[in-house]
PDB file of C-alpha atoms and ligand atoms in Angstrom:
ATOM      1  CA  MET A 124       8.471  -9.817  16.468  1.00 87.00           C
ATOM      2  CA  ILE A 125       8.034  -7.724  13.302  1.00 93.00           C
ATOM      3  CA  ASN A 126       4.853  -5.631  12.122  1.00 96.00           C
ATOM      4  CA  ILE A 127       4.040  -5.274   9.074  1.00 97.00           C
ATOM      5  CA  ALA A 128       1.503  -3.845   6.312  1.00 98.00           C
ATOM      6  CA  LEU A 129       0.701  -5.217   3.156  1.00 98.00           C
ATOM      7  CA  PHE A 130       0.172  -2.239   1.405  1.00 97.00           C
ATOM      8  CA  GLY A 131      -0.947  -1.684  -2.933  1.00 97.00           C
ATOM      9  CA  ALA A 132      -4.166  -0.779  -5.178  1.00 96.00           C
ATOM     10  CA  PRO A 133      -7.531  -2.981  -5.029  1.00 95.00           C
ATOM     11  CA  GLY A 134      -7.104  -6.230  -6.754  1.00 94.00           C
ATOM     12  CA  SER A 135      -2.990  -6.232  -5.964  1.00 96.00           C
ATOM     13  CA  GLY A 136      -3.310  -9.430  -4.276  1.00 96.00           C
ATOM     14  CA  LYS A 137      -2.540  -8.246  -0.531  1.00 97.00           C
ATOM     15  CA  GLY A 138      -5.600 -10.428   0.712  1.00 95.00           C
ATOM     16  CA  THR A 139      -4.017 -13.777  -1.289  1.00 96.00           C
ATOM     17  CA  GLN A 140      -0.413 -13.108  -0.119  1.00 98.00           C
ATOM     18  CA  SER A 141      -1.812 -12.199   3.490  1.00 98.00           C
ATOM     19  CA  LYS A 142      -3.163 -16.033   3.317  1.00 97.00           C
ATOM     20  CA  LEU A 143       0.258 -17.432   2.544  1.00 98.00           C
ATOM     21  CA  LEU A 144       2.009 -15.497   4.908  1.00 98.00           C
ATOM     22  CA  LEU A 145      -0.586 -16.674   7.812  1.00 97.00           C
ATOM     23  CA  GLU A 146       0.537 -20.303   6.713  1.00 97.00           C
ATOM     24  CA  LYS A 147       4.264 -19.810   7.383  1.00 97.00           C
ATOM     25  CA  TYR A 148       3.779 -17.000   9.964  1.00 96.00           C
ATOM     26  CA  ASN A 149       2.436 -17.113  13.274  1.00 93.00           C
ATOM     27  CA  PHE A 150       1.165 -13.382  12.423  1.00 94.00           C
ATOM     28  CA  THR A 151      -1.848 -11.658  14.534  1.00 94.00           C
ATOM     29  CA  TYR A 152      -3.956 -10.894  11.124  1.00 96.00           C
ATOM     30  CA  ILE A 153      -5.918  -7.696  10.381  1.00 96.00           C
ATOM     31  CA  SER A 154      -7.778  -6.951   7.385  1.00 97.00           C
ATOM     32  CA  THR A 155     -10.266  -3.955   8.058  1.00 97.00           C
ATOM     33  CA  GLY A 156     -12.104  -4.990   4.436  1.00 96.00           C
ATOM     34  CA  ASP A 157     -12.094  -8.506   5.706  1.00 96.00           C
ATOM     35  CA  ILE A 158     -13.855  -7.207   9.664  1.00 97.00           C
ATOM     36  CA  ILE A 159     -16.241  -4.537   7.709  1.00 97.00           C
ATOM     37  CA  ARG A 160     -17.492  -7.382   5.058  1.00 95.00           C
ATOM     38  CA  GLU A 161     -18.333  -9.520   8.527  1.00 96.00           C
ATOM     39  CA  GLU A 162     -20.069  -6.394   9.837  1.00 96.00           C
ATOM     40  CA  ILE A 163     -22.207  -5.756   7.039  1.00 96.00           C
ATOM     41  CA  ALA A 164     -22.689  -9.972   6.629  1.00 95.00           C
ATOM     42  CA  LYS A 165     -24.244  -9.957  10.193  1.00 97.00           C
ATOM     43  CA  LYS A 166     -26.382  -6.542   9.521  1.00 97.00           C
ATOM     44  CA  THR A 167     -25.064  -5.028  12.643  1.00 97.00           C
ATOM     45  CA  PRO A 168     -25.519  -1.280  13.716  1.00 95.00           C
ATOM     46  CA  LEU A 169     -21.825  -0.571  12.106  1.00 96.00           C
ATOM     47  CA  GLY A 170     -22.607  -2.779   9.124  1.00 96.00           C
ATOM     48  CA  LYS A 171     -25.728  -0.941   8.113  1.00 96.00           C
ATOM     49  CA  ILE A 172     -24.153   2.538   8.433  1.00 95.00           C
ATOM     50  CA  VAL A 173     -20.995   1.048   6.181  1.00 96.00           C
ATOM     51  CA  LYS A 174     -22.835  -0.848   3.462  1.00 96.00           C
ATOM     52  CA  GLU A 175     -24.026   1.874   1.398  1.00 95.00           C
ATOM     53  CA  VAL A 176     -20.370   3.240   1.111  1.00 96.00           C
ATOM     54  CA  VAL A 177     -18.205   0.270   0.862  1.00 95.00           C
ATOM     55  CA  ASP A 178     -20.668  -0.999  -1.837  1.00 93.00           C
ATOM     56  CA  LYS A 179     -19.887   2.365  -3.998  1.00 93.00           C
ATOM     57  CA  GLY A 180     -16.471   1.916  -3.835  1.00 94.00           C
ATOM     58  CA  GLU A 181     -15.535   4.983  -1.372  1.00 96.00           C
ATOM     59  CA  LEU A 182     -13.421   4.711   1.872  1.00 97.00           C
ATOM     60  CA  LEU A 183     -14.873   4.937   5.082  1.00 98.00           C
ATOM     61  CA  THR A 184     -13.903   7.553   7.524  1.00 98.00           C
ATOM     62  CA  ASP A 185     -10.727   7.703   9.396  1.00 98.00           C
ATOM     63  CA  GLU A 186     -13.175   7.815  12.336  1.00 97.00           C
ATOM     64  CA  ILE A 187     -14.746   4.461  11.666  1.00 97.00           C
ATOM     65  CA  ILE A 188     -11.721   2.789  10.910  1.00 98.00           C
ATOM     66  CA  ILE A 189      -9.577   4.154  13.804  1.00 97.00           C
ATOM     67  CA  LYS A 190     -12.475   2.729  16.366  1.00 95.00           C
ATOM     68  CA  ILE A 191     -12.025  -0.775  14.399  1.00 95.00           C
ATOM     69  CA  ILE A 192      -8.518  -0.847  14.953  1.00 95.00           C
ATOM     70  CA  GLU A 193      -7.834   0.378  18.271  1.00 94.00           C
ATOM     71  CA  LYS A 194      -9.945  -2.535  19.627  1.00 91.00           C
ATOM     72  CA  LYS A 195      -7.664  -4.965  17.977  1.00 92.00           C
ATOM     73  CA  ILE A 196      -4.216  -3.566  19.059  1.00 92.00           C
ATOM     74  CA  LYS A 197      -3.475  -4.969  22.077  1.00 83.00           C
ATOM     75  CA  PRO A 198      -0.374  -6.298  23.937  1.00 77.00           C
ATOM     76  CA  GLY A 199       0.503 -10.228  24.506  1.00 69.00           C
ATOM     77  CA  CYS A 200      -0.607 -10.942  20.493  1.00 64.00           C
ATOM     78  CA  LYS A 201       0.516 -13.799  18.657  1.00 64.00           C
ATOM     79  CA  SER A 202       4.352 -14.090  18.087  1.00 78.00           C
ATOM     80  CA  THR A 203       5.302 -13.264  14.981  1.00 88.00           C
ATOM     81  CA  GLY A 204       3.504  -9.543  15.067  1.00 93.00           C
ATOM     82  CA  PHE A 205       0.636  -7.521  12.960  1.00 95.00           C
ATOM     83  CA  LEU A 206       0.555  -8.585   9.781  1.00 97.00           C
ATOM     84  CA  PHE A 207      -2.054  -5.081   8.495  1.00 98.00           C
ATOM     85  CA  ASP A 208      -4.205  -5.957   5.417  1.00 98.00           C
ATOM     86  CA  GLY A 209      -5.830  -2.922   3.800  1.00 97.00           C
ATOM     87  CA  PHE A 210      -4.800  -0.648   6.838  1.00 98.00           C
ATOM     88  CA  PRO A 211      -3.605   2.130   6.760  1.00 98.00           C
ATOM     89  CA  ARG A 212      -5.138   3.470   3.414  1.00 98.00           C
ATOM     90  CA  THR A 213      -4.885   7.130   4.807  1.00 98.00           C
ATOM     91  CA  VAL A 214      -1.987   9.267   6.110  1.00 98.00           C
ATOM     92  CA  ALA A 215      -4.434  10.096   9.116  1.00 98.00           C
ATOM     93  CA  GLN A 216      -4.471   5.968   9.622  1.00 98.00           C
ATOM     94  CA  ALA A 217      -1.078   5.563   9.472  1.00 98.00           C
ATOM     95  CA  CYS A 218      -0.249   8.350  11.818  1.00 98.00           C
ATOM     96  CA  LYS A 219      -2.655   6.928  14.202  1.00 97.00           C
ATOM     97  CA  LEU A 220      -1.058   3.219  13.686  1.00 97.00           C
ATOM     98  CA  ASP A 221       2.036   4.779  14.789  1.00 97.00           C
ATOM     99  CA  GLU A 222       0.762   6.419  18.081  1.00 96.00           C
ATOM    100  CA  LEU A 223      -1.322   3.170  18.717  1.00 96.00           C
ATOM    101  CA  LEU A 224       1.625   0.373  18.577  1.00 95.00           C
ATOM    102  CA  LEU A 225       3.838   2.875  20.330  1.00 95.00           C
ATOM    103  CA  LYS A 226       1.597   2.838  23.160  1.00 93.00           C
ATOM    104  CA  ILE A 227       2.227  -0.957  23.264  1.00 92.00           C
ATOM    105  CA  GLY A 228       6.262  -0.427  22.620  1.00 92.00           C
ATOM    106  CA  MET A 229       6.157  -1.097  18.952  1.00 93.00           C
ATOM    107  CA  GLN A 230       6.378   0.083  15.561  1.00 96.00           C
ATOM    108  CA  ILE A 231       5.734  -0.872  12.065  1.00 97.00           C
ATOM    109  CA  ASN A 232       8.869  -2.489  10.590  1.00 97.00           C
ATOM    110  CA  CYS A 233       8.066  -2.351   7.277  1.00 97.00           C
ATOM    111  CA  VAL A 234       5.169  -1.966   4.528  1.00 98.00           C
ATOM    112  CA  ILE A 235       5.362  -3.791   1.414  1.00 98.00           C
ATOM    113  CA  SER A 236       3.675  -2.691  -1.660  1.00 98.00           C
ATOM    114  CA  LEU A 237       2.283  -4.914  -4.452  1.00 98.00           C
ATOM    115  CA  ASP A 238       2.911  -3.027  -7.608  1.00 97.00           C
ATOM    116  CA  VAL A 239       0.149  -3.868 -10.527  1.00 97.00           C
ATOM    117  CA  PRO A 240      -0.382  -1.963 -13.514  1.00 95.00           C
ATOM    118  CA  GLN A 241      -4.292  -0.663 -13.872  1.00 94.00           C
ATOM    119  CA  GLU A 242      -5.610  -2.654 -16.445  1.00 94.00           C
ATOM    120  CA  GLU A 243      -4.800  -5.639 -14.523  1.00 94.00           C
ATOM    121  CA  LEU A 244      -6.074  -4.688 -11.700  1.00 95.00           C
ATOM    122  CA  ILE A 245      -9.034  -4.266 -13.308  1.00 92.00           C
ATOM    123  CA  LYS A 246      -8.865  -7.582 -15.029  1.00 91.00           C
ATOM    124  CA  ARG A 247      -8.450  -8.816 -11.927  1.00 92.00           C
ATOM    125  CA  LEU A 248     -11.310  -7.188  -9.728  1.00 91.00           C
ATOM    126  CA  ALA A 249     -13.342  -8.034 -12.525  1.00 85.00           C
ATOM    127  CA  GLY A 250     -12.529 -12.000 -12.232  1.00 86.00           C
ATOM    128  CA  ARG A 251     -12.850 -12.312  -8.518  1.00 84.00           C
ATOM    129  CA  ALA A 252     -16.270 -10.718  -8.664  1.00 76.00           C
ATOM    130  CA  GLU A 253     -17.399 -14.386 -10.444  1.00 77.00           C
ATOM    131  CA  LYS A 254     -15.507 -16.381  -7.647  1.00 79.00           C
ATOM    132  CA  GLU A 255     -16.229 -14.360  -4.315  1.00 77.00           C
ATOM    133  CA  ASP A 256     -19.787 -12.769  -4.197  1.00 76.00           C
ATOM    134  CA  ARG A 257     -18.404  -9.268  -3.197  1.00 78.00           C
ATOM    135  CA  ALA A 258     -20.678  -6.091  -4.640  1.00 77.00           C
ATOM    136  CA  ASP A 259     -17.879  -3.847  -5.325  1.00 81.00           C
ATOM    137  CA  ASP A 260     -16.601  -6.171  -7.634  1.00 82.00           C
ATOM    138  CA  LYS A 261     -19.313  -6.715  -9.663  1.00 82.00           C
ATOM    139  CA  ASN A 262     -19.442  -2.984 -11.223  1.00 88.00           C
ATOM    140  CA  LEU A 263     -17.197  -1.396 -13.326  1.00 90.00           C
ATOM    141  CA  ASN A 264     -17.841   2.109 -12.105  1.00 92.00           C
ATOM    142  CA  VAL A 265     -17.072   1.025  -8.925  1.00 92.00           C
ATOM    143  CA  ILE A 266     -13.565  -0.858  -9.666  1.00 92.00           C
ATOM    144  CA  LEU A 267     -12.623   2.414 -11.102  1.00 94.00           C
ATOM    145  CA  HIS A 268     -13.863   4.254  -7.874  1.00 94.00           C
ATOM    146  CA  ARG A 269     -12.221   2.339  -5.707  1.00 95.00           C
ATOM    147  CA  ILE A 270      -8.439   2.705  -8.132  1.00 95.00           C
ATOM    148  CA  ASN A 271      -9.732   6.260  -7.959  1.00 95.00           C
ATOM    149  CA  GLU A 272      -9.822   6.434  -3.853  1.00 96.00           C
ATOM    150  CA  TYR A 273      -6.404   4.267  -3.728  1.00 96.00           C
ATOM    151  CA  GLU A 274      -4.635   7.150  -6.255  1.00 95.00           C
ATOM    152  CA  LYS A 275      -6.158   9.885  -4.232  1.00 96.00           C
ATOM    153  CA  LYS A 276      -6.140   8.907  -0.827  1.00 96.00           C
ATOM    154  CA  THR A 277      -4.096   5.665  -0.255  1.00 96.00           C
ATOM    155  CA  ALA A 278      -1.118   6.518  -2.713  1.00 95.00           C
ATOM    156  CA  PRO A 279       0.330   9.168  -0.332  1.00 96.00           C
ATOM    157  CA  VAL A 280       0.576   6.724   2.730  1.00 98.00           C
ATOM    158  CA  ALA A 281       3.848   5.124   0.752  1.00 97.00           C
ATOM    159  CA  ASP A 282       5.796   8.545   1.196  1.00 97.00           C
ATOM    160  CA  PHE A 283       4.962   8.983   4.560  1.00 98.00           C
ATOM    161  CA  TYR A 284       6.695   5.358   5.171  1.00 98.00           C
ATOM    162  CA  ARG A 285       9.639   6.222   2.575  1.00 98.00           C
ATOM    163  CA  LYS A 286      10.145   8.871   4.816  1.00 97.00           C
ATOM    164  CA  GLN A 287      10.802   6.398   7.905  1.00 96.00           C
ATOM    165  CA  ASN A 288      12.793   4.042   5.569  1.00 97.00           C
ATOM    166  CA  LYS A 289       9.859   1.507   5.835  1.00 97.00           C
ATOM    167  CA  PHE A 290       8.887   1.335   2.171  1.00 98.00           C
ATOM    168  CA  TYR A 291       9.206  -1.646   0.025  1.00 98.00           C
ATOM    169  CA  SER A 292       8.037  -2.060  -3.371  1.00 97.00           C
ATOM    170  CA  ILE A 293       7.746  -5.680  -4.949  1.00 96.00           C
ATOM    171  CA  ASP A 294       6.684  -6.268  -8.555  1.00 94.00           C
ATOM    172  CA  GLY A 295       3.022  -7.674  -8.200  1.00 94.00           C
ATOM    173  CA  ILE A 296       2.578  -8.915 -11.494  1.00 92.00           C
ATOM    174  CA  GLY A 297       4.376 -12.396 -11.454  1.00 88.00           C
ATOM    175  CA  THR A 298       2.730 -15.571 -10.409  1.00 94.00           C
ATOM    176  CA  ILE A 299       1.732 -15.603  -6.956  1.00 96.00           C
ATOM    177  CA  GLU A 300       4.409 -18.031  -5.657  1.00 97.00           C
ATOM    178  CA  ASP A 301       6.690 -15.170  -7.531  1.00 96.00           C
ATOM    179  CA  ASN A 302       5.342 -12.889  -5.355  1.00 97.00           C
ATOM    180  CA  PHE A 303       5.012 -14.640  -2.154  1.00 98.00           C
ATOM    181  CA  GLU A 304       8.833 -15.198  -2.455  1.00 97.00           C
ATOM    182  CA  ARG A 305       9.518 -11.802  -3.146  1.00 97.00           C
ATOM    183  CA  ILE A 306       8.018 -10.732  -0.122  1.00 98.00           C
ATOM    184  CA  ASP A 307       9.454 -13.365   2.085  1.00 97.00           C
ATOM    185  CA  LYS A 308      12.849 -12.374   1.495  1.00 97.00           C
ATOM    186  CA  ILE A 309      11.918  -8.974   2.955  1.00 97.00           C
ATOM    187  CA  ILE A 310      10.401 -10.768   5.895  1.00 97.00           C
ATOM    188  CA  ARG A 311      13.232 -13.162   6.607  1.00 96.00           C
ATOM    189  CA  LYS A 312      15.903 -10.279   6.202  1.00 95.00           C
ATOM    190  CA  LYS A 313      13.691  -8.015   8.492  1.00 93.00           C
ATOM    191  CA  LEU A 314      13.415 -11.325  10.943  1.00 90.00           C
ATOM    192  CA  LYS A 315      16.748 -12.258  10.917  1.00 86.00           C
TER     193      LYS A 315
HETATM  194  P1  AMP B 291     -10.478  -4.097   0.906  1.00 54.67           P
HETATM  195  O1  AMP B 291     -11.240  -5.602   0.891  1.00 54.67           O
HETATM  196  O2  AMP B 291      -9.304  -3.811   1.737  1.00 54.67           O
HETATM  197  O3  AMP B 291     -10.796  -3.905  -0.434  1.00 54.67           O
HETATM  198  O4  AMP B 291     -11.916  -3.546   1.439  1.00 54.67           O
HETATM  199  C1  AMP B 291     -13.198  -3.088   1.235  1.00 54.67           C
HETATM  200  C2  AMP B 291     -13.981  -1.641   1.605  1.00 54.67           C
HETATM  201  O5  AMP B 291     -13.794  -1.467   2.852  1.00 54.67           O
HETATM  202  C3  AMP B 291     -13.210  -0.483   1.166  1.00 54.67           C
HETATM  203  O6  AMP B 291     -13.599  -0.506  -0.456  1.00 54.67           O
HETATM  204  C4  AMP B 291     -13.612   0.384   1.525  1.00 54.67           C
HETATM  205  O7  AMP B 291     -14.672   1.094   1.244  1.00 54.67           O
HETATM  206  C5  AMP B 291     -13.316  -0.718   2.990  1.00 54.67           C
HETATM  207  N1  AMP B 291     -12.248  -0.074   3.937  1.00 54.67           N
HETATM  208  C6  AMP B 291     -11.522  -1.438   4.073  1.00 54.67           C
HETATM  209  N2  AMP B 291     -10.073  -0.916   4.674  1.00 54.67           N
HETATM  210  C7  AMP B 291     -10.684   0.427   4.886  1.00 54.67           C
HETATM  211  C8  AMP B 291      -9.696   1.157   5.373  1.00 54.67           C
HETATM  212  N3  AMP B 291      -8.272   1.568   6.270  1.00 54.67           N
HETATM  213  N4  AMP B 291      -9.849   2.747   5.476  1.00 54.67           N
HETATM  214  C9  AMP B 291     -11.351   2.965   4.738  1.00 54.67           C
HETATM  215  N5  AMP B 291     -12.184   2.139   3.887  1.00 54.67           N
HETATM  216  C10 AMP B 291     -11.568   0.786   4.260  1.00 54.67           C
END
């Protein structure tokens, strides 16, 4: 079993690559962004609380995210392991994830970062707004705020995993297939 987190700024391709990984492997997929969008769409009490923050492009509090994640990390999940997308996004979340996985005798095996320059991120997110109806992709200020949140709060998570020798970076500006091959190569090596 291996547990992986895809890491990278908004628009770096984590969701796209996750879909391809799920076609090939039997991962238990956990995308905090998808979970939150579903809560908002269903207008649940949590969805109502978080909508404004998400629409502004800000990160939700660690407390909210950890409550969501705690329910998802259980023993006996599918065979390949967990695939996290958009989580952990702060050092506090990464520490909590280590703790939750340890409780079930697991750990994060690798964090794969998709490196994409800022101009390309902005172009991709603006393009995605037309295809997917995402409020947080529609406004340039919100896009810039999300990238800023990433630089400020999420980028330090890279060092957390670098210190554990679990951090891998790939060039995220090739074709979707090229990037998938780069990610899959790392996973194949880990699975050996
Ligand atoms: P994403 O689809 O991963 O870009 O997430 C969309 C939005 O959901 C983010 O801009 C945040 O507002 C919120 N969100 C998703 N995952 C997290 C997380 N791990 N920590 C804090 N906020 C999150």
